């Protein structure tokens, strides 16, 4: 028959109060019976009571044994242990708080890094066919330009002849002006084959993706919008399917909305909308579509089931070799075609950083365990007496071990929960750091796996530092007082903190230098915006020139936007194309034409960005389309002309035409606040009529109102011309600094964490030493040593280990600084910064030693001597 | 086979209690008195171990308890043998008899 005694025990254990009442009543009744019987035998009442009790034996013990039988003991014991633990904590709250914080930091950091590793490296791609996706890249050895792309005939050849792929789709990115109602905006567009989304395996959340019919000539133009664009610009409208917008002078209908998945391929800007290839103007131009050398698209393929990536690579190499011999003009020397797994692509750049971070945080976690173990043991030493007494009074050693494990488990649970919360809070910062390495960073989340990992780590650390004191307790022979302090652990901790602190200070100094550096221009209150003209409507130079002239004239009449200027780009602009050409001075004998950057500037440009004309004159409205004047910057003046080039003539087209230099302007840092200025030559804006230009407007007022006026002005010229990338120069300048700032912040956080853990370690080690040398300190105090000296001695013992750590860490810190200086261009730290580091560490360690030192000084000699 | 002295005594005590209850319901003190009487004072059951044994037997489902009035109207907890308890008693008795017969054989023949 099945034994349900366990169930009875459990239920019985729940009815504790009733049980206790009944048990007491039963024993009382028993004793009464005994007394009656004794009295009946002739005993006196009082004596009978005593005899009855004596015959029964220990009531308390009997009750305990009964409780054990009943199963109450287990539950009650745990509650009792918890209460006892709470009392212990309350008496000495500092230590458990420190333990929980240290645990939280270690567990939190490891969990956060793991969430990134999980999302980027471990999790499969969020596309259905993610594992089978490959990208075909073509490279040319000897150039650094990266993927050349494929031409349309090549794509067709690969598609037909690579049998190991069951699909090959194309992709490229263009921008277009999208007009909806009266509102025009610029959108990045992914131009894709109709099977693109099916091959990748993305299902739309609204509507549909493309079907083969969309690709047929004469098909109705359709668009699929990305999730972020749908939310940002279409108001997350659930009825957006079917909406009509105008692009490229054609009406397109929105047929679907994509889910929020990372976009692949990686490009500088995320796509807002997608269109089928037939709508792309490139395909329409037969000359380009059939030219094998026009490599303009990327290709994504899906491996046929049952085939492998290496088979694809083999086929691809063979095929491209054949094509190279058939069409030698299109295939230069050193040409290779590679098939790369998409999943690997998205992980390559991130893998080394994430792996390093994971290893580092595991090391940190080990240090945390060791530290916390130390702290737990230090808390145990003063209680050793109490625990030994309880053991003598009958508490089983398993009970004591259970209690210690329970304490450790409670601390670990608190630390783990706090750590998980910290990881969740830091997710945003982590994502923005990792997104520079891979677009999969957006998948970083605190999901079930991560929580499970945090729980596992918590359990492991609890076992790690909980078993240590528990194990010591069961070894009744060895006294805790004789245990050597693990002070040797302190040395590497302090050394690591020293190195990290040094690097952090170095980076911070660099950051400050960069942020406050003089970039050669002022960025206060200057609004910038990009104007990309629609090339179907502004296909002639004349049309474009007219637009821009008109724009400047009208803005001139607007009071707030009077000093507007036009140029191709502006200092620190990212994402602008750069024009370069060789500069030939008139009477230069050597034909070497070093490259200079070409800039266009309308007359108001230099004033708008706060540049100075050092000599000569700026452009005037008179210098328009046919004047042959240029301005050069100081670098050109110094390097090419040794000082004064005004009046000299230069050619930008290898001698075919000549321009006169009429002025010198100062250098600006075009390519980053920590990059040196380059040689630049400025031409009047009207000389070339670009398709894209930048509008700059210095504003005294709130940029919002000025922006509206600018938009109105543009609309009055051409209502279908949008303004895009509206930013202030200040914003641009800030965003250039952002990557450096982020890395500096990360390293500083790491240094702070290492410092905190070291401080906890120092505190723990000194505590243990104080508790071990309790008696010795008491004797010293009794013999007349001043408490201050005792305190200093105690603090000194802790600081001694710190100094050793600093000495050990010094060569590493110096080496790291030199390495950073060489590799990353930071200035190497001088002795000033080093001593700042050392002072910081000594101060923190000193503070950490304060509490135990104070305790040591306040030991009452009599109490110390009494403990025996 | 019981391996420690405690276990042996525990098992024996259980058997004695079950046997005592087989002849009628009684309360704890009554059981201890009865054991003492029948064994002619040889078995002085440690009263402190009686109740833990009773509680254990109740947990295992071999006895049941209920509050009632004794002869002289004192409230006491009475124990009774359950059906499962009767079966257990039979098994343990058989086992005990087998063991004691074996011991007797060894003592007389070895």
mmCIF file with all atom_site columns, C-alpha atoms in Angstrom, chain A residues 501-624:
data_model
loop_
_atom_site.group_PDB
_atom_site.id
_atom_site.type_symbol
_atom_site.label_atom_id
_atom_site.label_alt_id
_atom_site.label_comp_id
_atom_site.label_asym_id
_atom_site.label_entity_id
_atom_site.label_seq_id
_atom_site.pdbx_PDB_ins_code
_atom_site.Cartn_x
_atom_site.Cartn_y
_atom_site.Cartn_z
_atom_site.occupancy
_atom_site.B_iso_or_equiv
_atom_site.pdbx_formal_charge
_atom_site.auth_seq_id
_atom_site.auth_comp_id
_atom_site.auth_asym_id
_atom_site.auth_atom_id
_atom_site.pdbx_PDB_model_num
ATOM 1   C CA . UNK A 1 501 ? 42.076 53.254 -13.006 1.00 0.00 ? 501 UNK A CA 1
ATOM 2   C CA . UNK A 1 502 ? 45.142 54.370 -14.911 1.00 0.00 ? 502 UNK A CA 1
ATOM 3   C CA . UNK A 1 503 ? 43.530 53.614 -18.257 1.00 0.00 ? 503 UNK A CA 1
ATOM 4   C CA . UNK A 1 504 ? 40.321 55.285 -17.206 1.00 0.00 ? 504 UNK A CA 1
ATOM 5   C CA . UNK A 1 505 ? 42.094 58.466 -16.186 1.00 0.00 ? 505 UNK A CA 1
ATOM 6   C CA . UNK A 1 506 ? 44.060 58.465 -19.397 1.00 0.00 ? 506 UNK A CA 1
ATOM 7   C CA . UNK A 1 507 ? 40.908 58.116 -21.464 1.00 0.00 ? 507 UNK A CA 1
ATOM 8   C CA . UNK A 1 508 ? 39.100 60.755 -19.475 1.00 0.00 ? 508 UNK A CA 1
ATOM 9   C CA . UNK A 1 509 ? 41.903 63.187 -20.048 1.00 0.00 ? 509 UNK A CA 1
ATOM 10  C CA . UNK A 1 510 ? 41.798 62.419 -23.719 1.00 0.00 ? 510 UNK A CA 1
ATOM 11  C CA . UNK A 1 511 ? 38.056 62.901 -23.772 1.00 0.00 ? 511 UNK A CA 1
ATOM 12  C CA . UNK A 1 512 ? 38.325 66.270 -22.121 1.00 0.00 ? 512 UNK A CA 1
ATOM 13  C CA . UNK A 1 513 ? 41.000 67.337 -24.571 1.00 0.00 ? 513 UNK A CA 1
ATOM 14  C CA . UNK A 1 514 ? 38.890 66.279 -27.495 1.00 0.00 ? 514 UNK A CA 1
ATOM 15  C CA . UNK A 1 515 ? 35.711 67.879 -26.287 1.00 0.00 ? 515 UNK A CA 1
ATOM 16  C CA . UNK A 1 516 ? 37.308 71.202 -25.540 1.00 0.00 ? 516 UNK A CA 1
ATOM 17  C CA . UNK A 1 517 ? 39.561 71.256 -28.537 1.00 0.00 ? 517 UNK A CA 1
ATOM 18  C CA . UNK A 1 518 ? 39.375 74.105 -30.960 1.00 0.00 ? 518 UNK A CA 1
ATOM 19  C CA . UNK A 1 519 ? 37.944 72.752 -34.142 1.00 0.00 ? 519 UNK A CA 1
ATOM 20  C CA . UNK A 1 520 ? 38.451 75.910 -36.104 1.00 0.00 ? 520 UNK A CA 1
ATOM 21  C CA . UNK A 1 521 ? 34.801 76.842 -36.268 1.00 0.00 ? 521 UNK A CA 1
ATOM 22  C CA . UNK A 1 522 ? 32.035 77.803 -33.886 1.00 0.00 ? 522 UNK A CA 1
ATOM 23  C CA . UNK A 1 523 ? 28.978 75.698 -33.649 1.00 0.00 ? 523 UNK A CA 1
ATOM 24  C CA . UNK A 1 524 ? 26.672 77.865 -31.562 1.00 0.00 ? 524 UNK A CA 1
ATOM 25  C CA . UNK A 1 525 ? 23.153 77.990 -32.823 1.00 0.00 ? 525 UNK A CA 1
ATOM 26  C CA . UNK A 1 526 ? 23.770 76.929 -36.361 1.00 0.00 ? 526 UNK A CA 1
ATOM 27  C CA . UNK A 1 527 ? 21.060 74.837 -37.942 1.00 0.00 ? 527 UNK A CA 1
ATOM 28  C CA . UNK A 1 528 ? 22.052 72.459 -40.712 1.00 0.00 ? 528 UNK A CA 1
ATOM 29  C CA . UNK A 1 529 ? 19.885 70.514 -43.081 1.00 0.00 ? 529 UNK A CA 1
ATOM 30  C CA . UNK A 1 530 ? 20.426 68.470 -46.164 1.00 0.00 ? 530 UNK A CA 1
ATOM 31  C CA . UNK A 1 531 ? 18.749 69.161 -49.462 1.00 0.00 ? 531 UNK A CA 1
ATOM 32  C CA . UNK A 1 532 ? 18.715 66.267 -51.870 1.00 0.00 ? 532 UNK A CA 1
ATOM 33  C CA . UNK A 1 533 ? 17.225 67.319 -55.152 1.00 0.00 ? 533 UNK A CA 1
ATOM 34  C CA . UNK A 1 534 ? 15.099 64.909 -57.039 1.00 0.00 ? 534 UNK A CA 1
ATOM 35  C CA . UNK A 1 535 ? 17.236 64.043 -60.008 1.00 0.00 ? 535 UNK A CA 1
ATOM 36  C CA . UNK A 1 536 ? 14.354 63.354 -62.302 1.00 0.00 ? 536 UNK A CA 1
ATOM 37  C CA . UNK A 1 537 ? 13.105 66.897 -61.940 1.00 0.00 ? 537 UNK A CA 1
ATOM 38  C CA . UNK A 1 538 ? 16.425 68.664 -61.614 1.00 0.00 ? 538 UNK A CA 1
ATOM 39  C CA . UNK A 1 539 ? 18.325 66.869 -64.278 1.00 0.00 ? 539 UNK A CA 1
ATOM 40  C CA . UNK A 1 540 ? 20.204 69.872 -65.649 1.00 0.00 ? 540 UNK A CA 1
ATOM 41  C CA . UNK A 1 541 ? 22.844 72.029 -64.045 1.00 0.00 ? 541 UNK A CA 1
ATOM 42  C CA . UNK A 1 542 ? 20.759 75.071 -64.840 1.00 0.00 ? 542 UNK A CA 1
ATOM 43  C CA . UNK A 1 543 ? 17.719 73.802 -62.998 1.00 0.00 ? 543 UNK A CA 1
ATOM 44  C CA . UNK A 1 544 ? 19.742 73.031 -59.919 1.00 0.00 ? 544 UNK A CA 1
ATOM 45  C CA . UNK A 1 545 ? 21.604 76.315 -59.919 1.00 0.00 ? 545 UNK A CA 1
ATOM 46  C CA . UNK A 1 546 ? 18.357 78.151 -60.241 1.00 0.00 ? 546 UNK A CA 1
ATOM 47  C CA . UNK A 1 547 ? 16.846 76.353 -57.299 1.00 0.00 ? 547 UNK A CA 1
ATOM 48  C CA . UNK A 1 548 ? 19.692 77.138 -54.985 1.00 0.00 ? 548 UNK A CA 1
ATOM 49  C CA . UNK A 1 549 ? 19.987 80.762 -56.056 1.00 0.00 ? 549 UNK A CA 1
ATOM 50  C CA . UNK A 1 550 ? 16.283 81.189 -55.570 1.00 0.00 ? 550 UNK A CA 1
ATOM 51  C CA . UNK A 1 551 ? 16.506 79.611 -52.161 1.00 0.00 ? 551 UNK A CA 1
ATOM 52  C CA . UNK A 1 552 ? 19.269 81.878 -50.942 1.00 0.00 ? 552 UNK A CA 1
ATOM 53  C CA . UNK A 1 553 ? 17.509 84.940 -52.299 1.00 0.00 ? 553 UNK A CA 1
ATOM 54  C CA . UNK A 1 554 ? 14.250 84.119 -50.583 1.00 0.00 ? 554 UNK A CA 1
ATOM 55  C CA . UNK A 1 555 ? 15.937 83.219 -47.316 1.00 0.00 ? 555 UNK A CA 1
ATOM 56  C CA . UNK A 1 556 ? 17.726 86.516 -47.480 1.00 0.00 ? 556 UNK A CA 1
ATOM 57  C CA . UNK A 1 557 ? 14.385 88.213 -47.330 1.00 0.00 ? 557 UNK A CA 1
ATOM 58  C CA . UNK A 1 558 ? 13.385 86.249 -44.203 1.00 0.00 ? 558 UNK A CA 1
ATOM 59  C CA . UNK A 1 559 ? 14.561 88.110 -41.131 1.00 0.00 ? 559 UNK A CA 1
ATOM 60  C CA . UNK A 1 560 ? 15.493 85.084 -39.019 1.00 0.00 ? 560 UNK A CA 1
ATOM 61  C CA . UNK A 1 561 ? 17.276 83.211 -41.762 1.00 0.00 ? 561 UNK A CA 1
ATOM 62  C CA . UNK A 1 562 ? 19.161 86.035 -43.327 1.00 0.00 ? 562 UNK A CA 1
ATOM 63  C CA . UNK A 1 563 ? 22.636 84.710 -43.090 1.00 0.00 ? 563 UNK A CA 1
ATOM 64  C CA . UNK A 1 564 ? 21.897 81.382 -44.685 1.00 0.00 ? 564 UNK A CA 1
ATOM 65  C CA . UNK A 1 565 ? 24.646 79.659 -46.586 1.00 0.00 ? 565 UNK A CA 1
ATOM 66  C CA . UNK A 1 566 ? 25.059 76.651 -48.788 1.00 0.00 ? 566 UNK A CA 1
ATOM 67  C CA . UNK A 1 567 ? 27.848 74.186 -49.106 1.00 0.00 ? 567 UNK A CA 1
ATOM 68  C CA . UNK A 1 568 ? 28.401 70.525 -49.858 1.00 0.00 ? 568 UNK A CA 1
ATOM 69  C CA . UNK A 1 569 ? 29.232 69.581 -46.339 1.00 0.00 ? 569 UNK A CA 1
ATOM 70  C CA . UNK A 1 570 ? 30.409 71.140 -43.108 1.00 0.00 ? 570 UNK A CA 1
ATOM 71  C CA . UNK A 1 571 ? 33.026 70.355 -40.481 1.00 0.00 ? 571 UNK A CA 1
ATOM 72  C CA . UNK A 1 572 ? 32.578 67.079 -38.614 1.00 0.00 ? 572 UNK A CA 1
ATOM 73  C CA . UNK A 1 573 ? 29.787 66.027 -40.900 1.00 0.00 ? 573 UNK A CA 1
ATOM 74  C CA . UNK A 1 574 ? 29.535 62.278 -41.132 1.00 0.00 ? 574 UNK A CA 1
ATOM 75  C CA . UNK A 1 575 ? 27.925 60.692 -44.130 1.00 0.00 ? 575 UNK A CA 1
ATOM 76  C CA . UNK A 1 576 ? 28.746 63.397 -46.596 1.00 0.00 ? 576 UNK A CA 1
ATOM 77  C CA . UNK A 1 577 ? 30.598 62.392 -49.699 1.00 0.00 ? 577 UNK A CA 1
ATOM 78  C CA . UNK A 1 578 ? 33.946 63.944 -50.250 1.00 0.00 ? 578 UNK A CA 1
ATOM 79  C CA . UNK A 1 579 ? 35.315 65.465 -53.446 1.00 0.00 ? 579 UNK A CA 1
ATOM 80  C CA . UNK A 1 580 ? 38.996 65.151 -53.972 1.00 0.00 ? 580 UNK A CA 1
ATOM 81  C CA . UNK A 1 581 ? 41.295 66.065 -56.685 1.00 0.00 ? 581 UNK A CA 1
ATOM 82  C CA . UNK A 1 582 ? 44.928 66.747 -57.354 1.00 0.00 ? 582 UNK A CA 1
ATOM 83  C CA . UNK A 1 583 ? 46.171 70.290 -56.874 1.00 0.00 ? 583 UNK A CA 1
ATOM 84  C CA . UNK A 1 584 ? 48.616 71.697 -59.356 1.00 0.00 ? 584 UNK A CA 1
ATOM 85  C CA . UNK A 1 585 ? 50.281 75.014 -58.641 1.00 0.00 ? 585 UNK A CA 1
ATOM 86  C CA . UNK A 1 586 ? 51.105 77.161 -61.624 1.00 0.00 ? 586 UNK A CA 1
ATOM 87  C CA . UNK A 1 587 ? 54.798 77.235 -61.501 1.00 0.00 ? 587 UNK A CA 1
ATOM 88  C CA . UNK A 1 588 ? 55.405 73.934 -59.908 1.00 0.00 ? 588 UNK A CA 1
ATOM 89  C CA . UNK A 1 589 ? 57.928 71.892 -61.733 1.00 0.00 ? 589 UNK A CA 1
ATOM 90  C CA . UNK A 1 590 ? 57.200 68.433 -60.436 1.00 0.00 ? 590 UNK A CA 1
ATOM 91  C CA . UNK A 1 591 ? 54.084 66.797 -61.765 1.00 0.00 ? 591 UNK A CA 1
ATOM 92  C CA . UNK A 1 592 ? 53.202 65.170 -58.495 1.00 0.00 ? 592 UNK A CA 1
ATOM 93  C CA . UNK A 1 593 ? 49.709 66.372 -57.654 1.00 0.00 ? 593 UNK A CA 1
ATOM 94  C CA . UNK A 1 594 ? 48.888 65.624 -54.033 1.00 0.00 ? 594 UNK A CA 1
ATOM 95  C CA . UNK A 1 595 ? 45.215 65.324 -53.219 1.00 0.00 ? 595 UNK A CA 1
ATOM 96  C CA . UNK A 1 596 ? 43.203 68.058 -51.581 1.00 0.00 ? 596 UNK A CA 1
ATOM 97  C CA . UNK A 1 597 ? 39.605 68.145 -50.437 1.00 0.00 ? 597 UNK A CA 1
ATOM 98  C CA . UNK A 1 598 ? 37.299 70.301 -52.528 1.00 0.00 ? 598 UNK A CA 1
ATOM 99  C CA . UNK A 1 599 ? 34.612 72.300 -50.833 1.00 0.00 ? 599 UNK A CA 1
ATOM 100 C CA . UNK A 1 600 ? 31.841 74.430 -52.180 1.00 0.00 ? 600 UNK A CA 1
ATOM 101 C CA . UNK A 1 601 ? 30.849 77.535 -50.266 1.00 0.00 ? 601 UNK A CA 1
ATOM 102 C CA . UNK A 1 602 ? 28.340 80.246 -50.836 1.00 0.00 ? 602 UNK A CA 1
ATOM 103 C CA . UNK A 1 603 ? 29.425 83.737 -49.763 1.00 0.00 ? 603 UNK A CA 1
ATOM 104 C CA . UNK A 1 604 ? 27.837 83.509 -46.373 1.00 0.00 ? 604 UNK A CA 1
ATOM 105 C CA . UNK A 1 605 ? 29.365 80.138 -45.494 1.00 0.00 ? 605 UNK A CA 1
ATOM 106 C CA . UNK A 1 606 ? 32.443 81.173 -43.584 1.00 0.00 ? 606 UNK A CA 1
ATOM 107 C CA . UNK A 1 607 ? 30.549 83.628 -41.453 1.00 0.00 ? 607 UNK A CA 1
ATOM 108 C CA . UNK A 1 608 ? 27.867 81.047 -40.809 1.00 0.00 ? 608 UNK A CA 1
ATOM 109 C CA . UNK A 1 609 ? 30.285 78.520 -39.342 1.00 0.00 ? 609 UNK A CA 1
ATOM 110 C CA . UNK A 1 610 ? 32.469 81.065 -37.659 1.00 0.00 ? 610 UNK A CA 1
ATOM 111 C CA . UNK A 1 611 ? 35.553 80.573 -39.755 1.00 0.00 ? 611 UNK A CA 1
ATOM 112 C CA . UNK A 1 612 ? 37.917 83.468 -40.305 1.00 0.00 ? 612 UNK A CA 1
ATOM 113 C CA . UNK A 1 613 ? 39.276 84.769 -43.539 1.00 0.00 ? 613 UNK A CA 1
ATOM 114 C CA . UNK A 1 614 ? 42.870 85.256 -42.553 1.00 0.00 ? 614 UNK A CA 1
ATOM 115 C CA . UNK A 1 615 ? 43.984 87.094 -45.604 1.00 0.00 ? 615 UNK A CA 1
ATOM 116 C CA . UNK A 1 616 ? 42.485 88.286 -48.790 1.00 0.00 ? 616 UNK A CA 1
ATOM 117 C CA . UNK A 1 617 ? 38.756 88.129 -49.304 1.00 0.00 ? 617 UNK A CA 1
ATOM 118 C CA . UNK A 1 618 ? 35.872 85.725 -49.105 1.00 0.00 ? 618 UNK A CA 1
ATOM 119 C CA . UNK A 1 619 ? 33.504 84.940 -51.956 1.00 0.00 ? 619 UNK A CA 1
ATOM 120 C CA . UNK A 1 620 ? 31.054 87.551 -53.007 1.00 0.00 ? 620 UNK A CA 1
ATOM 121 C CA . UNK A 1 621 ? 27.821 87.318 -54.886 1.00 0.00 ? 621 UNK A CA 1
ATOM 122 C CA . UNK A 1 622 ? 29.798 88.378 -57.878 1.00 0.00 ? 622 UNK A CA 1
ATOM 123 C CA . UNK A 1 623 ? 31.763 85.133 -57.882 1.00 0.00 ? 623 UNK A CA 1
ATOM 124 C CA . UNK A 1 624 ? 29.241 82.855 -59.363 1.00 0.00 ? 624 UNK A CA 1
#
